[in-house]
C-alpha angles and dihedrals in degrees: 000000000000116000117201110210121233120242112281098023093122125227117359124180128202140173118266090240089059091052090051090050090051092055094044093252130124125235115255095239135027121252117248114267092253091060094039089066092068094264098145130160131202118239112231117228128184127184117186130180138172117253114199134177089219089070092049096258129128123223089200093054091046092051091050091049095049093046094040092229143113117269128175115215106229092200098054102016091234119144115221108201117189094146093125095052112121132210099055107124099183141345130197143170116220117205131163122257112279093025115151119261093255089063088068095047113093093202092053093050 
């Protein structure tokens, strides 16, 4: 099933065969039998960048934007509200067992 994203959902990736199906075209070559049986796998993608105050950026604002939530910056008192941002499917903080409470608090990180 091909899902067409709504405007403003951010980056969305699809297989070339799905794009061809959307336009009413056929892919140039057939998929191998293993893939034709609905055995698909997601492709992991990570993009990391440095966020520094020296360049006028805020790590707290960036965290609120990426998580689509509200975070108050304890250093400056500013409230960064990205609660209405769309396109964020899920967010999580991974910490080891026995980690202190602040390790699970997005604003403290």
